[in-house]
Short mmCIF file of C-alpha atoms and ligand atoms in Angstrom, two decimals:
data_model
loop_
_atom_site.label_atom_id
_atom_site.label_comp_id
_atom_site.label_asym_id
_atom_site.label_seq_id
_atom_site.Cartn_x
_atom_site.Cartn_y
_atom_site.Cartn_z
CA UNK A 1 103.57 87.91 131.07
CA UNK A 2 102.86 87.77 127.34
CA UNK A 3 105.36 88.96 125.55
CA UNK A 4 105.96 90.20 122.03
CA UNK A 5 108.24 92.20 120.00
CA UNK A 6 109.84 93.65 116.77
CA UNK A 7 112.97 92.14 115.39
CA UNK A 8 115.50 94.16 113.11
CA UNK A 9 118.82 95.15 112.54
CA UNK A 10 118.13 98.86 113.38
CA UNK A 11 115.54 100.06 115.48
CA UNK A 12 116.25 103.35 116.78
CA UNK A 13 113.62 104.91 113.82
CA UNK A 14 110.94 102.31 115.07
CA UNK A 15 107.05 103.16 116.26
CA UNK A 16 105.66 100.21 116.99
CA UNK A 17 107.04 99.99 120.67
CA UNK A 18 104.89 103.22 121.23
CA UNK A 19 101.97 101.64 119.25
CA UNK A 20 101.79 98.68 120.79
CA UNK A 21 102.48 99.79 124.57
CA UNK A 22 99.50 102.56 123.79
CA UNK A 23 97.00 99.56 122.53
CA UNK A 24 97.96 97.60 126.00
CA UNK A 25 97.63 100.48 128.10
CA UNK A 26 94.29 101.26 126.76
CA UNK A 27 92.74 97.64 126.66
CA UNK A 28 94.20 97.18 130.24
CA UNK A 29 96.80 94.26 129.46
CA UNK A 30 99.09 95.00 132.59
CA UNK A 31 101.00 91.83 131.77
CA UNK A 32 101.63 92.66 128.07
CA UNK A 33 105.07 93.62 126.69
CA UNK A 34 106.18 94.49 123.55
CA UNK A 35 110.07 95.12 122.84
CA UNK A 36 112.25 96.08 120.43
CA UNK A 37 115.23 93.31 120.01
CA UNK A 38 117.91 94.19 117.67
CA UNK A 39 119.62 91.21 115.49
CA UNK A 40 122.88 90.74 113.84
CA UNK A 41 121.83 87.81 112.25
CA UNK A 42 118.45 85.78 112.52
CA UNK A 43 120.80 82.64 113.98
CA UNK A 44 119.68 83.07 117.54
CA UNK A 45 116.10 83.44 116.22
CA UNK A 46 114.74 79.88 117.83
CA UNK A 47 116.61 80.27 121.05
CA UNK A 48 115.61 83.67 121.45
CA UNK A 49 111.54 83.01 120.88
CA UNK A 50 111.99 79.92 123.03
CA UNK A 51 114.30 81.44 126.07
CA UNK A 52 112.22 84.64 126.42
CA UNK A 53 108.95 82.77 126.09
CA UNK A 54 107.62 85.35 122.76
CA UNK A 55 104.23 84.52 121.94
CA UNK A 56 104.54 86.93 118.43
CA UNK A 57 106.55 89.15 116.80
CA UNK A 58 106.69 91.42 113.72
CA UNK A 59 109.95 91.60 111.45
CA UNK A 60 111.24 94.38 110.16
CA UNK A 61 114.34 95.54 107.75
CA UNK A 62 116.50 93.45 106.52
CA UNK A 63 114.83 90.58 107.55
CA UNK A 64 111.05 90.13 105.77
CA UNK A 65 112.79 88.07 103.40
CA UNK A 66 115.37 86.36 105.35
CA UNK A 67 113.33 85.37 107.81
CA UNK A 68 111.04 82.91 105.82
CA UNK A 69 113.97 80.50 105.94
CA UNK A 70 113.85 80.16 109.91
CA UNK A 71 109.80 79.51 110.09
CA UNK A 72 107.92 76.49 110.17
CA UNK A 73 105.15 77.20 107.66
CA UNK A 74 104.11 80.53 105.93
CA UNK A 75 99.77 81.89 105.44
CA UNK A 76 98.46 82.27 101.68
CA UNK A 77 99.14 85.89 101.61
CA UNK A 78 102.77 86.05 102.96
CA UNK A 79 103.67 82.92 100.18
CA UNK A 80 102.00 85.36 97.82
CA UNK A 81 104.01 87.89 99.01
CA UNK A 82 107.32 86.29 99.50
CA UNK A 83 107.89 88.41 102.98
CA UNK A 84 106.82 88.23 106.18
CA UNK A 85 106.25 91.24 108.85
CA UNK A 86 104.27 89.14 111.60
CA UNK A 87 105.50 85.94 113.59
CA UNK A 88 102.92 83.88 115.64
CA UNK A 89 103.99 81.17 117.74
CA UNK A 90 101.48 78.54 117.60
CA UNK A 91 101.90 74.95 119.75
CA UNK A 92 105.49 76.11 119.40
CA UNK A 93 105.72 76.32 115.53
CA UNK A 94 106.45 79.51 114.03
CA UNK A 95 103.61 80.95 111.49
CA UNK A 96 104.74 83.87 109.12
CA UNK A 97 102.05 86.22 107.94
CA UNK A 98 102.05 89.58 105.98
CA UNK A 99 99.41 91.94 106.93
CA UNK A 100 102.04 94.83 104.70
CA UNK A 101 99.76 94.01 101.61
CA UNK A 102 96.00 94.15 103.47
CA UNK A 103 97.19 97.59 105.17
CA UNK A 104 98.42 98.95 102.09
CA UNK A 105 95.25 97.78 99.82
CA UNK A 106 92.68 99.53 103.19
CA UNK A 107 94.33 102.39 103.01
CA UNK A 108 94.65 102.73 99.39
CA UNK A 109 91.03 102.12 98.97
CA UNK A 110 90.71 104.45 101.70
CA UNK A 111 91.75 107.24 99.41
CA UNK A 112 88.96 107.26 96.99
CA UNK A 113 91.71 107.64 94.26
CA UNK A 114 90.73 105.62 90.89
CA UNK A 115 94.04 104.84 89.38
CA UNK A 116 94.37 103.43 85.69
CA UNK A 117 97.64 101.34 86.68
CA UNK A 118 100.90 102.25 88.94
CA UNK A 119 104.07 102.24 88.85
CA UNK A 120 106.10 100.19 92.22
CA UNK A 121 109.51 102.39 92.93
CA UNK A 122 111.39 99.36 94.20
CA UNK A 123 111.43 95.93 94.22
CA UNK A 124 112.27 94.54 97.88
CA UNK A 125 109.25 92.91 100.28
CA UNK A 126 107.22 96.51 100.98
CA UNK A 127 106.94 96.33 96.74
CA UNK A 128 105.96 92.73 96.74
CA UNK A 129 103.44 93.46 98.99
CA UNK A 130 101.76 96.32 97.40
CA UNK A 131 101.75 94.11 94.23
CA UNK A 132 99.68 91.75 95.67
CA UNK A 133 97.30 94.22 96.89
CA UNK A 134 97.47 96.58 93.68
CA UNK A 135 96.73 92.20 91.80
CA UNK A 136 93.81 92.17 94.21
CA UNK A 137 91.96 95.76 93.35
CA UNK A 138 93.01 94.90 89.04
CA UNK A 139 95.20 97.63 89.04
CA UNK A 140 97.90 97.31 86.41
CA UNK A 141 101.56 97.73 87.90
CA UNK A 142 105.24 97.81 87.06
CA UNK A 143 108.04 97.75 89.07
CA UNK A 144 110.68 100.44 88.71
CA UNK A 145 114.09 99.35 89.09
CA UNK A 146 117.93 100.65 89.52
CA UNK A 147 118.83 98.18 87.44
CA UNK A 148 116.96 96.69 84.90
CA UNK A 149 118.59 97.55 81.30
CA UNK A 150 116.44 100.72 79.88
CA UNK A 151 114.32 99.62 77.04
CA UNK A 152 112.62 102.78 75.21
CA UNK A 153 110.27 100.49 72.80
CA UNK A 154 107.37 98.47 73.99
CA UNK A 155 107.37 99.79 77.47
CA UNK A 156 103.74 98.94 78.02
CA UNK A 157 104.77 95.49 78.19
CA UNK A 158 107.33 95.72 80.45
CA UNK A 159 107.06 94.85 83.49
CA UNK A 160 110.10 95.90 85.22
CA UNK A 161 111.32 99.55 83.99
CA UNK A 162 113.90 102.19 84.70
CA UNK A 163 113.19 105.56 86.83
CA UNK A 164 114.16 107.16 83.26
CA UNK A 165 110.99 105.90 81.56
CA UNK A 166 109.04 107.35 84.58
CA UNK A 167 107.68 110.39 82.83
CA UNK A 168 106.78 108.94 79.75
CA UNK A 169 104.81 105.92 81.62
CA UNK A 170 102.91 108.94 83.50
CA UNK A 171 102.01 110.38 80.22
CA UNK A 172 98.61 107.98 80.81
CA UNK A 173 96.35 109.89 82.75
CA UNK A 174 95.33 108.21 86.34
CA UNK A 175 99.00 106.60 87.03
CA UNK A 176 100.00 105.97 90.87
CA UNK A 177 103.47 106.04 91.70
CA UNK A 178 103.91 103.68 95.48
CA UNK A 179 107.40 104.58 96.42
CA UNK A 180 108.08 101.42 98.03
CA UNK A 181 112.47 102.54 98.95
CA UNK A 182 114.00 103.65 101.51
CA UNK A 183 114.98 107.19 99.61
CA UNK A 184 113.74 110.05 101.65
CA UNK A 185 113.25 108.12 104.51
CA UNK A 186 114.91 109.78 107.69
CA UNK A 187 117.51 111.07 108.55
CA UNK A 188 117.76 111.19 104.28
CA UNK A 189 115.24 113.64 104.25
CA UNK A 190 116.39 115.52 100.97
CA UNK A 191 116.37 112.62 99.12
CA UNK A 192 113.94 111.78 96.23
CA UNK A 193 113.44 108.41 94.29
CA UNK A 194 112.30 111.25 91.32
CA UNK A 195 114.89 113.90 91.98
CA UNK A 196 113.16 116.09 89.28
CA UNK A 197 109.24 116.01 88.77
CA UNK A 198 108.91 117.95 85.44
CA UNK A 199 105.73 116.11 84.49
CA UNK A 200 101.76 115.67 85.29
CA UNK A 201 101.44 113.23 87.89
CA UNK A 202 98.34 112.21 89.23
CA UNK A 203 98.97 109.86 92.49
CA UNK A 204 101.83 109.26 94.91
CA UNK A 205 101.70 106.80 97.52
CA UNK A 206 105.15 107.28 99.43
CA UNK A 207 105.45 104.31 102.17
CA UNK A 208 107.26 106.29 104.25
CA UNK A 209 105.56 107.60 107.72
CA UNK A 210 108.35 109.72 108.90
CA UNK A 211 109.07 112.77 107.55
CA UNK A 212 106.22 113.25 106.33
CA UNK A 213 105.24 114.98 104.12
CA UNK A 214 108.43 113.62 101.95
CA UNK A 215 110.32 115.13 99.75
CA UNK A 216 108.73 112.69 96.77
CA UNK A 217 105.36 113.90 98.22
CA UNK A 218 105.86 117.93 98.18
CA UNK A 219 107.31 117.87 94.79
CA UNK A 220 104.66 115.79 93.47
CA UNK A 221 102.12 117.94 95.47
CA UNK A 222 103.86 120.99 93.44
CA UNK A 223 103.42 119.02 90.37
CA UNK A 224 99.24 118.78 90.70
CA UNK A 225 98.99 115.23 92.23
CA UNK A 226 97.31 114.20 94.97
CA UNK A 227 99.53 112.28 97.89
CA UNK A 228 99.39 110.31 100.74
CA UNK A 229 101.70 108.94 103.67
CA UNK A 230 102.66 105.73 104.93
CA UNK A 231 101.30 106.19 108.26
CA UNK A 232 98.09 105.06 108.12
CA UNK A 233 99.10 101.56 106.52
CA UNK A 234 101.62 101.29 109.39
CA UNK A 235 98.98 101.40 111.86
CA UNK A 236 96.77 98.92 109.91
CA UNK A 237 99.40 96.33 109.99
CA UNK A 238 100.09 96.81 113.43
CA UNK A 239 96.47 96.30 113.84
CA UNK A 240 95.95 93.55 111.90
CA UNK A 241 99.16 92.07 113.50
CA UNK A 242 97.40 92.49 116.28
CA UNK A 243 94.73 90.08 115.77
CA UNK A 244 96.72 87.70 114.06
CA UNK A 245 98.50 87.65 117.70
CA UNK A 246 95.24 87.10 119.77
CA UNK A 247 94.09 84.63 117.48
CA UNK A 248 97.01 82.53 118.05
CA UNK A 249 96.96 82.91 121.68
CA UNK A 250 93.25 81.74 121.28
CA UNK A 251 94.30 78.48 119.43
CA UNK A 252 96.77 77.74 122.35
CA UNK A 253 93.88 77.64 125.17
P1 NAP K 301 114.28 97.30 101.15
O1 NAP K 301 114.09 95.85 100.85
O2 NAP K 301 115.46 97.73 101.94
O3 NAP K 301 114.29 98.18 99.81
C1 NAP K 301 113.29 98.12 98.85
C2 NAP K 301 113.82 98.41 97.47
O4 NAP K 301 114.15 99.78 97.34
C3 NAP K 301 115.09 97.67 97.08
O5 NAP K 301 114.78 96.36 96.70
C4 NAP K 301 115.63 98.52 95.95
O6 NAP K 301 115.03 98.14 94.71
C5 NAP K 301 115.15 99.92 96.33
N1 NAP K 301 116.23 100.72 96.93
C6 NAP K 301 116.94 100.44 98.05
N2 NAP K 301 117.85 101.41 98.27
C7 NAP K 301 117.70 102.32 97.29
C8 NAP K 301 118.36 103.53 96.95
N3 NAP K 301 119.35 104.02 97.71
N4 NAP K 301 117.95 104.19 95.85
C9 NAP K 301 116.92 103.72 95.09
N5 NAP K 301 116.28 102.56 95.35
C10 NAP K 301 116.66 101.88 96.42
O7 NAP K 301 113.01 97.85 101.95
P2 NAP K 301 111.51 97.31 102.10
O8 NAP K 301 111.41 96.44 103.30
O9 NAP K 301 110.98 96.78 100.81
O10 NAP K 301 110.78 98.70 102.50
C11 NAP K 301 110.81 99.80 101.63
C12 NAP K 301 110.30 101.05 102.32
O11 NAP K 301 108.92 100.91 102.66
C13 NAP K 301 111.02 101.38 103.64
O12 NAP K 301 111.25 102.75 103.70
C14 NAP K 301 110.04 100.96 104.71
O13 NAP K 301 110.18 101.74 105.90
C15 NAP K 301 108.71 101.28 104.01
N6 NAP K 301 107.62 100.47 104.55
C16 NAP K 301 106.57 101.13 105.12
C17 NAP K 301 105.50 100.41 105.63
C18 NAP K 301 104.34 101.12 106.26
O14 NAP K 301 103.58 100.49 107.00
N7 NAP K 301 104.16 102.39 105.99
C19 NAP K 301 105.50 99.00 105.56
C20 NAP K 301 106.58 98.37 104.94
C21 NAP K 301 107.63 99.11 104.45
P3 NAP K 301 115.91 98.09 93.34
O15 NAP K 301 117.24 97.49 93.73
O16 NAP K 301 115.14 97.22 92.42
O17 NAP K 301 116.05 99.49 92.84
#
């Protein structure tokens, strides 16, 4: 039995079980099995991958961060990112990867959209990794912040702003907004990182995959922009965790 899995705190809200039992079902992999294993703490983290024999695992909220601490050596783009989402066990050393920041930068590219810079709502591991992908395509960003001091001079060289400077930093043409939080994620469906969308916008990436559309996304829609999901970059990490897992298992034999 191969075995994989999804670690978390919480993981009542999670798709991947469903994802990756589809994906097994369809290639045939009868003696494939991927769980969901709630965590307290990462402590039990070693015991647990060696006990139940896991030969991967992706990591999930709270943990992307947390989790670097417990692994034996990290790929170029999850150092870059400073999270991890994907665990291989290879020769019994754990690997962390990110495949967060190639999923979001495919599906972004995906849209066709030509954005002049954007602006990261958040600054936890999902914004770290869109930074590195947003670096990659030479698309100017800043982060927006709860709490970074509000500075109303200068702001195009800021690089960390408040969600009070929002509309006048979409006041350029072409500006992407990622909403990289948690707000309006379910069951806080209501909830908006922008509460009140009084001004053009052009582009809004919202992370989240369920609701969808978001709140974020219909007022933004209302507002003229065009908007997108998180869905389809939570498939492509899936996927691409997905051969990150297969290529480990092919190092082993
Ligand atoms: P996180 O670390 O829990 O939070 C990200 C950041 O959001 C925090 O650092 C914080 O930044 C801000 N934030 C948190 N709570 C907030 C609140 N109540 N109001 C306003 N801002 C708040 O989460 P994450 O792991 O980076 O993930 C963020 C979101 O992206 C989640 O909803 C996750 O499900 C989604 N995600 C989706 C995909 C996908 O494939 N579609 C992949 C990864 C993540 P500040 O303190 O600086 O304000």
């Amino acid at each position: 039995m191969k075995r994989y899995a999804l670690i978390g705190r919480r993981l009542g809200h999670s798709y991947s079980q469903q994802w990756f039992g589809e994906l097994f079902a369809r290639l045939g992999l009868a003696d494939h099995r991927y769980d969901l294993h709630e965590m307290d703490s990462l402590a039990a983290l070693h015991p647990w991958v060696e006990h139940e024999g896991i030969a991967g695992f992706n990591v999930t909220v709270p943990y992307k961060q947390e989790v670097i601490a417990y692994l034996d050596t990290l790929d170029e783009t999850a150092m870059a990112v400073g999270a991890v989402n994907c665990v291989t066990v290879e020769h019994g050393r754990l690997v962390g990867h990110n495949t967060d920041a190639p999923a979001f930068r495919r599906s972004l590219e995906a849209t066709g959209w030509k954005p002049r810079r954007a602006l990261i709502l958040g600054t936890g591991g999902a914004a770290h990794a869109v930074a590195l992908a947003l670096n990659e395509l030479s698309i100017h960003y800043i982060y927006i912040s709860r709490t970074t001091e509000t500075k109303t001079d200068e702001v195009s060289l800021l690089e960390v702003a408040s969600y009070e400077q929002i509309p006048l930093l979409c006041s350029q043409k072409g500006t992407l907004i990622v909403n990289a939080t948690p707000v309006g994620m379910f069951p806080d469906e209501e909830s908006s990182p922008i509460p009140v969308i009084d001004f053009p916008l052009s582009y809004v990436y919202d992370l989240t995959y369920n609701p969808s559309p978001t709140r974020l996304m219909r007022d933004a829609l209302a507002a003229g922009a065009e908007v997108k999901d998180g869905m389809e970059m939570l498939h492509l990490q899936a996927e691409m965790s997905w051969q990150l897992f297969q290529q480990a298992t092919d190092t082993v034999f």
